[in-house]
Amino acid sequence: MVYKKGFSTYIMGDCPSVLSYASVASKKESQGPLAKYFDILCEDTTFGEQTWEKAESRMQKDAANKALEKAKLSQKDIDLVLAGDLLNQCTGSTFGLRDFGIPYLGIYGACSTMAESIAVSSLLLEGGVIKKALAVTSSHFCSAERQYRFPLEYGGVRPPSSQWTVTGAGAVILAANNQVSPFVKAVTIGTIEDLGVKDANNMGAAMAPAAAKTLCNFFHDTMTSPSAYDMIITGDLGVIGSKLLNELMEREGYSIINNHADCGVLIYDIEKQDVHSGGSGCGCCASVLSSYILPAIRKGKLKNVLFVATGALLSTTSIQQGEAIPGIAHLVYFSGNDNKELI
Amino acid sequence: MVYKKGFSTYIMGDCPSVLSYASVASKKESQGPLAKYFDILCEDTTFGEQTWEKAESRMQKDAANKALEKAKLSQKDIDLVLAGDLLNQCTGSTFGLRDFGIPYLGIYGACSTMAESIAVSSLLLEGGVIKKALAVTSSHFCSAERQYRFPLEYGGVRPPSSQWTVTGAGAVILAANNQVSPFVKAVTIGTIEDLGVKDANNMGAAMAPAAAKTLCNFFHDTMTSPSAYDMIITGDLGVIGSKLLNELMEREGYSIINNHADCGVLIYDIEKQDVHSGGSGCGCCASVLSSYILPAIRKGKLKNVLFVATGALLSTTSIQQGEAIPGIAHLVYFSGNDNKELI
């Protein structure tokens, strides 16, 4: 890797490899267009547990174990696990991965967690510090609703700009120089961006500026343009945030309209499933990435993909105190080849 | 760095250097034994802000800016900032560091955050990925009380095993091969440990097993013994947790009684300040490290110090649902020299 001061993009020398991936999803996701791609699909949203929070932990545990099983690895083979989620104090991850015995780095990136954990894993693999890392995250509609909005029993009306928290989890195992596609060719670490959006029912608008900033940084740092990539897939901007992102990118001179997709738009049938602007939550892009995107790269159906997961860095307290919603977006560039050229 | 599978300790080849450090504390800390060491001591616990949460963010901002000022660096000189705190969704860090424009990695390690952020920074510096990193964290008595326990106005009685959340922050700037003491010679990444302690008013007992596990891993991996170090300083086990740690270590064949200290015990006058078992919170070990420990190493008063910050990975929801309190501890080995021998 060549270090360049002031650049937030890190271009890999020996590309870390995505060894394995696994996804878990639930009832609503089983009715959506990606249903057939998930590894574990459990229509019982409790996953056999006593509370929604324990169900969320269970999803992380199941996703991580499935990824290990697919890679024919045991927990002892993993040097580091990087995980986080949206529950207060990230307890979805703590309790989900408590029994794994793997050295544990808790991270917090809201819905950008999957990209943050893969990006940090990649940097540590590229630096020769570790050989194998496990990145995990999750979200659960019911645990998110009662923590961020209203108890489910209240039956609150959702505005059209709101998004539906995905009940799902994703786990990705990364390895150094493993010669199996997909490869991580570059990562861009995001900065906190805040354009003053204060509507907690319009997260897409709050996060779009962060996605635009990170994408512009990536194109600048790599001297490439959007057309070089098969797909630029954002985390969970939804319909409204995606439209905004496209406008912001046009303003910066980058047209992504032809190859942009959004995990929050892909995971549900927006018209039929009553999800308003689309899916959201850490589990949204995590489950879409590990069920639909990474396998497509491995099979050669997609070649060069920019995965840009966005997070809204709010809390109920920050909203009550009148703060705006800062956003952040981390980018991981996955490719089907590890040749020395970037594309 | 030599990679060893199954080892959670990473021994640095070219030791990252602690370039600068700064601490912020408030009224209660100004009445304690470390008062004279803090860079910024503000007796007004609001720090001039409208809410306790905004005050906490302000402390992170002030600590980070002070560390930059002491190192004669600007925000643009830093490649990555790693930060987190105990507020729901880590908003202390988000809003404190929102305007810095530095690529941002949110982390969550509860009270182990300072060690986690320094450890990850060190691994990225050692891997040649970045050149300069900023690690920041904070806690505030008033924001923690109302989030975790009771509104201050309620005047709840605190049991003798409880700890007092430090109102303080710490910031540390690390650089690659900078040839200035203190140096980071090794780090050990902790695993989640859970011996079934369920008393949220006895965090020291919940965290002591994690500290013991990480210390034992470090001594095993480095083939050194406790007597090789001037000081083994834990994050915030307090009086009760410290006693337990000593017992657990004795059982494992390591006596640390002669060189163990605890930030939660050092920061207050335990007898006179009515803090029961001692200080706690992310800001406890962060402010003690960056005011008292790191300067002592730079001045040569301390030579080899093991900094073991512990975190209790609970939330109010996990406690209400009857879960035990898992703990985690990350270790950073600071030394006054960067010679090739470990000691």
XYZ file of C-alpha atoms in Angstrom:
686
model
C 0.000 0.000 0.000
C 1.241 3.476 -0.839
C 0.463 5.999 1.892
C -0.703 9.397 0.673
C -1.246 12.160 3.212
C -4.674 13.738 3.047
C -6.190 10.810 1.099
C -8.966 8.889 2.798
C -8.787 6.056 0.241
C -6.463 3.129 0.870
C -5.549 1.110 -2.218
C -4.559 -2.429 -1.368
C -1.226 -3.881 -2.465
C -1.976 -7.540 -1.809
C -5.749 -7.546 -1.939
C -7.518 -9.154 1.000
C -9.939 -11.810 -0.122
C -13.545 -12.454 0.896
C -13.324 -16.068 1.953
C -16.915 -16.564 3.004
C -20.191 -14.792 3.672
C -23.543 -15.650 5.172
C -26.869 -13.924 5.614
C -29.879 -14.287 7.873
C -33.286 -12.707 7.270
C -36.861 -13.052 8.447
C -40.517 -12.914 7.439
C -40.806 -9.572 5.662
C -37.564 -10.219 3.802
C -38.850 -13.657 2.775
C -41.646 -11.868 0.910
C -39.233 -9.601 -0.943
C -37.361 -10.045 -4.227
C -34.114 -11.298 -2.612
C -35.747 -14.109 -0.611
C -34.056 -16.927 -2.505
C -30.564 -15.581 -1.839
C -30.476 -15.664 1.972
C -28.663 -18.531 3.699
C -31.009 -18.652 6.677
C -34.590 -17.462 6.389
C -36.609 -17.728 9.584
C -40.228 -16.633 9.325
C -40.533 -16.556 13.113
C -39.207 -13.088 13.934
C -38.373 -14.185 17.498
C -35.910 -16.754 16.150
C -37.082 -18.904 19.054
C -35.851 -16.380 21.633
C -37.714 -14.646 24.467
C -37.145 -11.016 23.405
C -36.520 -9.074 20.181
C -33.074 -8.108 21.433
C -32.133 -11.725 22.062
C -33.514 -12.561 18.599
C -31.178 -9.967 17.109
C -28.192 -11.473 18.931
C -29.236 -14.879 17.714
C -29.151 -13.659 14.112
C -25.558 -12.455 14.516
C -24.564 -15.764 16.063
C -26.232 -17.756 13.284
C -24.803 -15.588 10.500
C -21.270 -15.825 11.934
C -21.469 -19.584 12.443
C -22.872 -20.078 8.933
C -20.027 -18.051 7.401
C -17.515 -20.155 9.359
C -19.220 -23.385 8.267
C -19.206 -22.323 4.590
C -15.471 -21.573 4.833
C -14.829 -24.830 6.719
C -13.271 -22.816 9.534
C -13.719 -22.897 13.289
C -13.874 -19.946 15.662
C -10.225 -20.590 16.607
C -9.142 -19.857 13.021
C -10.266 -16.229 13.221
C -7.820 -13.645 14.573
C -10.290 -10.831 15.157
C -14.014 -10.258 15.054
C -15.281 -6.744 14.338
C -18.942 -6.186 15.099
C -21.516 -3.627 16.111
C -25.181 -2.789 15.750
C -27.828 -0.167 16.468
C -29.003 -1.352 19.872
C -27.940 0.840 22.772
C -24.368 -0.143 23.736
C -24.260 -2.526 20.747
C -25.632 -5.436 22.767
C -26.784 -7.303 19.645
C -23.124 -8.007 18.935
C -21.954 -8.507 22.526
C -24.504 -11.175 23.349
C -24.508 -12.696 19.868
C -20.751 -13.229 19.797
C -20.136 -13.611 23.557
C -19.356 -17.333 23.390
C -17.081 -17.236 20.344
C -13.864 -16.617 22.293
C -12.427 -14.594 19.399
C -10.555 -11.347 20.214
C -13.291 -8.766 19.797
C -13.329 -5.186 18.520
C -16.655 -3.444 19.024
C -17.355 -0.788 16.422
C -20.094 1.763 16.005
C -21.008 3.117 12.588
C -24.812 2.871 12.721
C -25.945 1.467 9.353
C -22.418 1.891 7.952
C -21.193 -0.848 10.312
C -20.800 -3.567 7.650
C -18.563 -1.362 5.518
C -16.635 -0.076 8.550
C -15.925 -3.582 9.846
C -14.854 -4.840 6.399
C -12.749 -1.719 5.795
C -10.880 -1.982 9.121
C -10.433 -5.743 8.637
C -9.001 -5.086 5.176
C -6.556 -2.476 6.470
C -5.332 -4.839 9.207
C -5.015 -7.712 6.699
C -3.186 -5.485 4.209
C -0.856 -4.331 6.997
C 0.096 -7.945 7.711
C -1.156 -7.654 11.253
C -3.754 -10.442 11.048
C -4.578 -13.316 8.674
C -8.325 -13.764 9.083
C -11.100 -11.476 10.284
C -14.824 -11.844 10.782
C -17.130 -8.843 10.248
C -20.688 -9.106 11.584
C -23.718 -6.895 12.077
C -27.499 -7.058 12.378
C -30.737 -5.165 12.856
C -34.232 -6.176 13.904
C -37.405 -4.286 13.045
C -38.992 -4.859 16.445
C -35.960 -3.999 18.608
C -35.327 -0.878 16.511
C -38.942 0.317 16.577
C -39.232 0.207 20.331
C -35.815 1.721 20.916
C -35.981 4.529 18.359
C -39.670 5.177 17.764
C -42.737 3.686 19.467
C -43.689 0.401 21.107
C -45.106 -1.826 18.341
C -48.433 -2.007 20.199
C -48.864 1.755 19.809
C -49.338 1.374 16.060
C -47.771 4.729 15.164
C -48.373 6.033 11.647
C -45.203 6.146 9.566
C -44.594 9.107 7.259
C -43.878 8.385 3.566
C -40.194 9.261 3.941
C -39.637 6.698 6.702
C -37.810 3.435 6.144
C -38.445 -0.108 7.368
C -35.717 -1.620 9.556
C -34.596 -4.918 8.043
C -34.701 -7.950 10.322
C -31.505 -9.549 9.203
C -27.799 -10.076 9.729
C -24.710 -10.534 7.635
C -21.280 -12.005 8.321
C -18.201 -11.807 6.118
C -14.880 -13.603 6.616
C -11.851 -11.907 5.115
C -8.410 -13.416 4.638
C -5.005 -12.180 3.544
C -3.982 -13.037 -0.040
C -6.297 -15.980 -0.301
C -6.652 -15.955 -4.091
C -10.389 -16.352 -4.094
C -12.797 -13.733 -5.432
C -14.194 -11.307 -4.320
C -11.138 -9.220 -3.492
C -11.034 -5.931 -1.599
C -9.089 -3.559 -3.854
C -9.590 -0.340 -1.917
C -11.456 1.216 0.983
C -12.410 4.812 1.732
C -12.986 5.857 5.337
C -15.757 8.413 5.656
C -15.893 11.736 7.450
C -18.850 12.935 9.511
C -21.075 15.082 7.277
C -23.894 17.239 8.564
C -25.992 19.429 6.273
C -28.505 20.165 9.009
C -31.239 17.608 8.268
C -33.264 17.199 11.465
C -36.079 14.869 10.384
C -35.539 11.475 12.058
C -38.177 10.081 9.700
C -36.040 10.938 6.687
C -32.744 9.206 7.277
C -32.056 8.867 3.573
C -31.818 12.651 3.250
C -29.557 12.825 6.311
C -27.170 10.179 4.958
C -27.040 11.086 1.240
C -24.475 13.909 1.687
C -22.109 11.518 3.475
C -22.414 8.967 0.667
C -21.744 11.689 -1.912
C -18.689 12.928 -0.008
C -17.160 9.462 0.320
C -17.835 8.602 -3.344
C -16.293 11.890 -4.508
C -13.257 11.246 -2.292
C -12.906 7.764 -3.775
C -13.128 8.955 -7.394
C -10.685 11.760 -6.637
C -8.188 9.564 -4.816
C -8.276 6.755 -7.390
C -8.583 9.008 -10.451
C -11.428 6.827 -11.742
C -14.980 7.651 -12.754
C -18.328 6.009 -11.942
C -18.618 4.330 -15.362
C -15.630 2.112 -14.508
C -17.768 0.164 -12.047
C -20.560 -2.327 -12.778
C -22.443 -1.297 -9.696
C -22.298 1.446 -7.082
C -24.446 0.132 -4.282
C -25.327 2.256 -1.279
C -26.393 0.895 2.098
C -29.853 2.076 2.868
C -30.600 5.473 1.412
C -33.985 4.240 0.238
C -35.892 5.807 -2.629
C -35.679 9.380 -1.342
C -32.029 9.268 -0.284
C -31.018 7.609 -3.554
C -32.628 10.382 -5.573
C -30.810 12.961 -3.464
C -27.486 11.140 -3.838
C -27.857 11.128 -7.611
C -28.526 14.869 -7.580
C -25.598 15.599 -5.269
C -23.271 13.533 -7.453
C -24.451 15.269 -10.625
C -23.629 18.590 -8.980
C -20.091 17.327 -8.320
C -19.740 16.268 -11.944
C -20.198 12.522 -11.444
C -23.177 10.774 -12.997
C -24.014 7.527 -11.211
C -27.586 7.198 -12.432
C -26.817 4.273 -14.756
C -25.073 2.029 -12.265
C -26.385 3.072 -8.856
C -28.430 0.672 -6.743
C -29.421 0.784 -3.087
C -29.729 -2.157 -0.695
C -32.762 -0.566 0.956
C -34.531 -0.421 -2.416
C -33.468 -3.907 -3.568
C -34.452 -5.870 -0.479
C -38.193 -5.123 -0.579
C -40.841 -4.687 -3.223
C -41.263 -0.986 -2.478
C -44.736 -0.728 -4.027
C -46.287 -3.866 -2.586
C -44.633 -4.277 0.791
C -45.653 -0.997 2.444
C -42.082 -0.059 3.360
C -42.399 3.575 2.234
C -38.912 4.765 1.222
C -37.313 1.282 1.587
C -35.308 -0.826 3.991
C -32.791 0.362 6.569
C -30.804 -0.812 9.583
C -27.320 -2.347 9.879
C -28.791 -5.668 8.743
C -30.081 -4.185 5.477
C -26.855 -3.752 3.532
C -25.170 -6.515 5.543
C -27.693 -9.121 4.438
C -27.914 -7.833 0.851
C -24.115 -7.747 0.512
C -23.593 -11.235 1.841
C -26.511 -12.844 0.013
C -26.715 -11.091 -3.342
C -23.667 -8.929 -4.106
C -20.667 -10.991 -2.988
C -21.939 -14.243 -4.575
C -22.583 -12.363 -7.849
C -18.958 -11.165 -7.840
C -17.671 -14.654 -7.069
C -19.717 -16.086 -9.932
C -18.441 -13.407 -12.303
C -21.862 -11.802 -12.820
C -20.528 -8.571 -11.332
C -16.934 -7.461 -11.758
C -16.238 -4.189 -9.978
C -18.569 -3.058 -7.228
C -18.407 -0.047 -4.925
C -20.189 -0.858 -1.676
C -21.002 2.370 0.181
C -22.731 1.801 3.509
C -24.187 4.877 5.149
C -24.927 5.551 8.811
C -27.122 8.151 10.525
C -25.305 9.091 13.732
C -28.285 10.146 15.808
C -29.797 8.990 19.083
C -33.257 9.624 20.498
C -31.595 12.017 22.959
C -29.762 13.992 20.261
C -33.032 14.413 18.336
C -34.911 15.481 21.469
C -32.198 18.058 22.111
C -32.718 19.569 18.664
C -29.504 18.349 17.074
C -29.267 17.678 13.347
C -28.486 14.162 12.106
C -24.846 13.755 11.057
C -24.192 11.050 8.504
C -21.168 8.938 7.664
C -20.385 6.582 4.766
C -17.561 4.091 4.400
C -16.729 2.542 1.027
C -15.341 -0.869 0.127
C -14.351 -1.601 -3.467
C -14.869 -5.298 -4.223
C -13.560 -6.797 -7.444
C -13.580 -10.187 -9.114
C -9.862 -9.911 -9.851
C -6.759 -8.978 -7.870
C -4.570 -7.791 -10.716
C -2.354 -4.782 -10.111
C -4.509 -2.315 -12.012
C -7.310 -0.766 -10.026
C -10.020 -1.677 -12.567
C 5.505 -7.685 13.457
C 5.580 -11.462 13.599
C 2.125 -12.985 13.167
C 1.359 -15.929 15.452
C -1.903 -17.779 14.980
C -3.967 -18.066 18.142
C -2.103 -15.237 19.891
C -4.123 -12.184 20.807
C -0.991 -10.131 21.560
C 0.630 -8.131 18.781
C 4.275 -7.197 19.395
C 5.298 -4.128 17.435
C 8.279 -4.173 15.090
C 8.663 -0.418 14.643
C 6.967 0.857 17.743
C 4.321 3.520 17.225
C 4.982 6.588 19.301
C 2.675 8.627 21.504
C 3.186 12.072 20.055
C 0.798 13.990 22.260
C -1.924 13.608 24.862
C -4.439 15.857 26.562
C -6.988 15.516 29.331
C -10.113 17.332 30.403
C -11.821 16.961 33.783
C -14.355 18.743 35.941
C -15.339 19.699 39.474
C -15.223 16.400 41.351
C -11.940 15.494 39.661
C -10.525 18.901 40.613
C -10.986 17.902 44.256
C -9.141 14.608 43.776
C -5.434 13.719 44.019
C -4.740 14.065 40.273
C -6.155 17.599 39.933
C -2.830 19.233 39.102
C -2.164 16.911 36.156
C -5.176 17.683 33.943
C -4.692 20.014 30.963
C -8.157 21.509 31.168
C -10.055 21.606 34.447
C -13.502 23.158 34.204
C -15.403 23.379 37.487
C -18.620 24.133 35.628
C -19.868 20.640 34.747
C -21.958 22.046 31.878
C -18.797 23.298 30.154
C -20.960 26.219 29.063
C -23.328 23.974 27.095
C -27.103 23.559 27.342
C -27.246 19.834 28.173
C -25.028 17.216 29.857
C -24.721 15.361 26.559
C -23.520 18.482 24.760
C -21.095 19.065 27.654
C -19.693 15.585 27.093
C -19.204 16.267 23.380
C -17.521 19.536 24.269
C -15.009 17.701 26.441
C -14.036 15.414 23.553
C -13.653 18.400 21.259
C -11.520 20.278 23.790
C -9.349 17.259 24.599
C -8.738 16.517 20.915
C -7.929 20.136 20.076
C -5.602 20.410 23.080
C -3.713 17.272 22.025
C -3.357 18.704 18.507
C -2.161 22.035 19.898
C 0.440 20.370 22.132
C 1.762 18.427 19.121
C 1.697 21.563 16.932
C -0.538 19.702 14.486
C -3.744 20.641 12.732
C -6.757 18.449 12.078
C -5.554 17.953 8.500
C -2.409 16.212 9.765
C -4.383 13.316 11.241
C -5.202 10.340 8.994
C -7.830 8.725 11.193
C -9.722 9.483 14.363
C -10.984 6.560 16.452
C -13.540 7.472 19.077
C -16.475 6.213 21.070
C -18.241 6.649 24.389
C -20.998 5.308 26.616
C -23.885 7.454 25.430
C -26.489 5.624 23.357
C -25.216 5.471 19.762
C -21.918 7.047 20.892
C -23.181 10.569 20.315
C -20.566 12.085 22.636
C -18.003 11.331 19.959
C -20.155 12.067 16.908
C -21.106 15.562 17.986
C -17.768 16.300 19.655
C -15.736 15.452 16.570
C -18.333 16.321 13.896
C -16.535 19.418 12.654
C -13.022 17.970 12.545
C -13.269 16.642 8.969
C -10.953 13.738 9.823
C -11.850 10.261 8.474
C -13.719 8.759 11.403
C -13.958 5.243 12.826
C -16.571 4.897 15.555
C -15.736 2.215 18.074
C -17.598 0.756 21.022
C -15.753 -0.815 23.915
C -17.601 0.752 26.867
C -14.936 1.788 29.417
C -12.269 -0.096 27.429
C -12.626 2.437 24.600
C -9.347 4.292 25.259
C -7.330 1.078 25.070
C -9.296 -0.189 22.058
C -8.773 3.018 20.092
C -5.050 3.149 20.932
C -4.646 -0.560 20.151
C -6.341 -0.343 16.735
C -4.424 2.859 15.934
C -1.177 1.105 16.839
C -1.956 -1.898 14.643
C -2.749 0.366 11.677
C 0.420 2.417 12.282
C 2.518 -0.733 12.612
C 0.989 -2.082 9.394
C 2.137 1.038 7.551
C -1.437 1.894 6.624
C -1.540 5.303 8.304
C 0.975 7.770 9.751
C -0.974 9.572 12.457
C -4.066 8.673 14.453
C -6.114 10.399 17.114
C -7.838 8.354 19.835
C -10.518 10.084 21.906
C -13.133 9.213 24.493
C -15.135 10.723 27.343
C -17.726 10.209 30.040
C -19.904 12.555 32.075
C -21.385 11.775 35.476
C -24.683 13.499 34.725
C -25.280 12.065 31.245
C -24.376 8.577 32.491
C -26.574 8.754 35.599
C -29.700 9.677 33.706
C -29.074 7.210 30.913
C -28.063 4.202 33.017
C -29.586 4.805 36.430
C -31.897 7.564 37.655
C -32.514 11.231 36.894
C -30.191 13.232 39.155
C -33.217 14.921 40.752
C -34.433 11.551 42.034
C -31.494 11.368 44.441
C -31.186 7.568 44.347
C -29.105 5.905 47.064
C -25.964 4.284 45.697
C -24.856 0.901 47.055
C -21.273 0.596 48.418
C -20.115 -1.420 45.391
C -21.180 1.271 42.912
C -18.708 3.527 41.125
C -18.761 7.206 40.281
C -18.691 8.073 36.573
C -15.788 10.412 35.892
C -16.612 13.675 34.134
C -13.631 13.800 31.865
C -12.089 13.085 28.493
C -8.772 12.043 27.092
C -7.165 12.338 23.671
C -3.989 10.656 22.462
C -2.176 11.247 19.167
C -0.115 8.336 17.879
C 2.449 8.439 15.091
C 4.528 5.912 13.183
C 8.203 5.663 14.200
C 8.309 9.119 15.669
C 11.183 8.488 18.094
C 9.555 10.165 21.029
C 8.571 8.350 24.213
C 6.158 6.802 25.184
C 6.227 3.979 22.639
C 3.594 1.293 22.127
C 5.521 -1.983 22.276
C 2.597 -4.392 22.204
C -1.179 -4.615 22.374
C -3.490 -7.444 23.402
C -7.047 -7.513 22.046
C -9.512 -8.833 24.604
C -12.186 -11.492 24.331
C -15.684 -11.156 25.783
C -15.698 -12.782 29.241
C -18.835 -13.533 31.189
C -18.760 -15.248 34.569
C -22.431 -14.531 35.215
C -22.232 -11.367 37.355
C -25.644 -9.675 37.117
C -25.298 -6.760 39.546
C -25.197 -3.529 37.526
C -24.081 -1.770 40.698
C -20.930 -3.873 40.841
C -19.224 -3.326 37.514
C -15.782 -3.960 38.987
C -16.734 -7.565 39.690
C -18.182 -7.938 36.175
C -15.022 -6.603 34.512
C -12.281 -8.183 36.666
C -12.411 -11.590 34.886
C -11.884 -9.882 31.512
C -8.870 -7.968 32.863
C -7.422 -11.187 34.277
C -7.934 -13.033 30.991
C -6.257 -10.324 28.916
C -3.332 -9.995 31.341
C -2.794 -13.767 31.374
C -2.905 -13.815 27.559
C -0.331 -11.017 27.450
C 2.069 -12.724 29.889
C 1.644 -16.029 28.031
C 2.146 -14.525 24.579
C 5.157 -12.394 25.565
C 6.690 -14.933 27.959
C 7.122 -12.193 30.545
C 5.954 -11.917 34.144
C 4.271 -9.090 36.059
C 7.464 -8.094 37.890
C 8.985 -6.944 34.582
C 6.660 -3.935 34.564
C 6.785 -0.831 36.768
C 3.050 -0.525 36.742
C 0.049 -2.592 35.676
C -2.778 -0.097 35.579
C -6.368 -1.173 35.019
C -9.123 1.089 33.715
C -11.797 1.353 36.297
C -12.162 -1.770 38.370
C -12.410 0.317 41.511
C -11.553 -0.985 44.965
C -13.740 -4.101 44.756
C -12.826 -5.073 41.198
C -9.118 -4.518 41.893
C -9.219 -6.889 44.859
C -10.951 -9.496 42.690
C -8.431 -9.054 39.885
C -5.558 -9.628 42.290
C -7.210 -12.812 43.533
C -7.925 -14.078 40.017
C -4.328 -13.394 38.965
C -2.929 -15.179 42.040
C -5.027 -18.194 41.087
C -3.434 -18.156 37.620
C 0.030 -17.999 39.163
C 0.707 -14.305 38.535
C 1.150 -11.952 41.466
C 0.438 -8.350 40.521
C -0.184 -7.034 44.030
C 3.088 -5.071 44.151
C 2.684 -3.146 40.915
C -1.047 -2.990 40.266
C -2.894 0.321 40.275
C -6.357 1.258 39.034
C -7.390 4.520 37.398
C -10.743 4.425 39.219
C -8.918 4.277 42.562
C -6.254 6.872 41.679
C -8.527 9.616 40.375
C -10.496 10.211 43.587
C -9.774 10.246 47.282
C -11.876 7.137 47.917
C -12.372 7.823 51.619
C -13.182 11.511 51.471
C -14.989 11.953 48.148
C -17.954 9.600 48.681
C -17.306 7.675 45.480
C -17.804 4.239 47.060
C -15.735 1.752 45.034
C -14.054 4.447 42.885
C -14.297 6.153 39.516
C -15.601 4.661 36.266
C -16.651 5.617 32.738
C -14.684 5.861 29.497
C -13.318 9.205 30.678
C -11.830 7.685 33.831
C -8.858 5.793 32.409
C -8.716 8.115 29.388
C -8.118 11.182 31.555
C -5.780 9.388 33.994
C -3.725 7.915 31.136
C -3.339 11.189 29.304
C -2.684 13.332 32.376
C -0.707 11.166 34.761
C 0.618 7.965 33.155
C 1.879 9.025 29.710
C 3.666 12.159 31.009
C 5.348 10.035 33.713
C 6.667 7.669 31.023
C 7.865 10.574 28.882
C 9.701 12.057 31.874
C 11.282 8.689 32.683
C 9.511 8.325 36.023
C 7.828 5.180 34.744
C 9.498 2.818 32.285
C 7.261 -0.090 31.334
C 3.526 0.210 31.892
C 0.700 -2.168 31.051
C -2.507 -0.180 30.514
C -5.508 -2.510 30.729
C -8.810 -0.746 30.157
C -11.901 -2.748 30.995
C -15.443 -2.405 29.666
C -18.780 -3.700 30.962
C -20.817 -4.587 27.884
C -24.295 -4.112 29.313
C -27.254 -1.898 28.482
C -30.262 -1.011 30.596
C -32.295 -3.324 28.326
C -29.939 -6.282 28.751
C -30.084 -5.896 32.548
C -33.890 -5.622 32.506
C -34.019 -8.818 30.453
C -32.020 -10.683 33.087
C -28.762 -10.967 31.152
C -25.420 -11.157 32.919
C -22.806 -8.431 32.327
C -20.089 -9.538 29.904
C -16.751 -7.761 30.292
C -13.890 -7.040 27.928
C -10.371 -5.710 28.468
C -7.864 -4.481 25.932
C -4.202 -3.993 26.848
C -1.613 -1.515 25.588
C 2.006 -1.887 26.667
C 3.657 1.544 26.809
C 7.394 1.855 27.273
C 9.928 4.652 27.586
C 12.196 2.963 25.052
C 11.760 1.397 21.628
C 14.716 -0.981 21.693
C 14.230 -4.380 20.124
C 13.861 -6.269 23.401
C 10.389 -6.349 24.839
C 11.442 -5.091 28.276
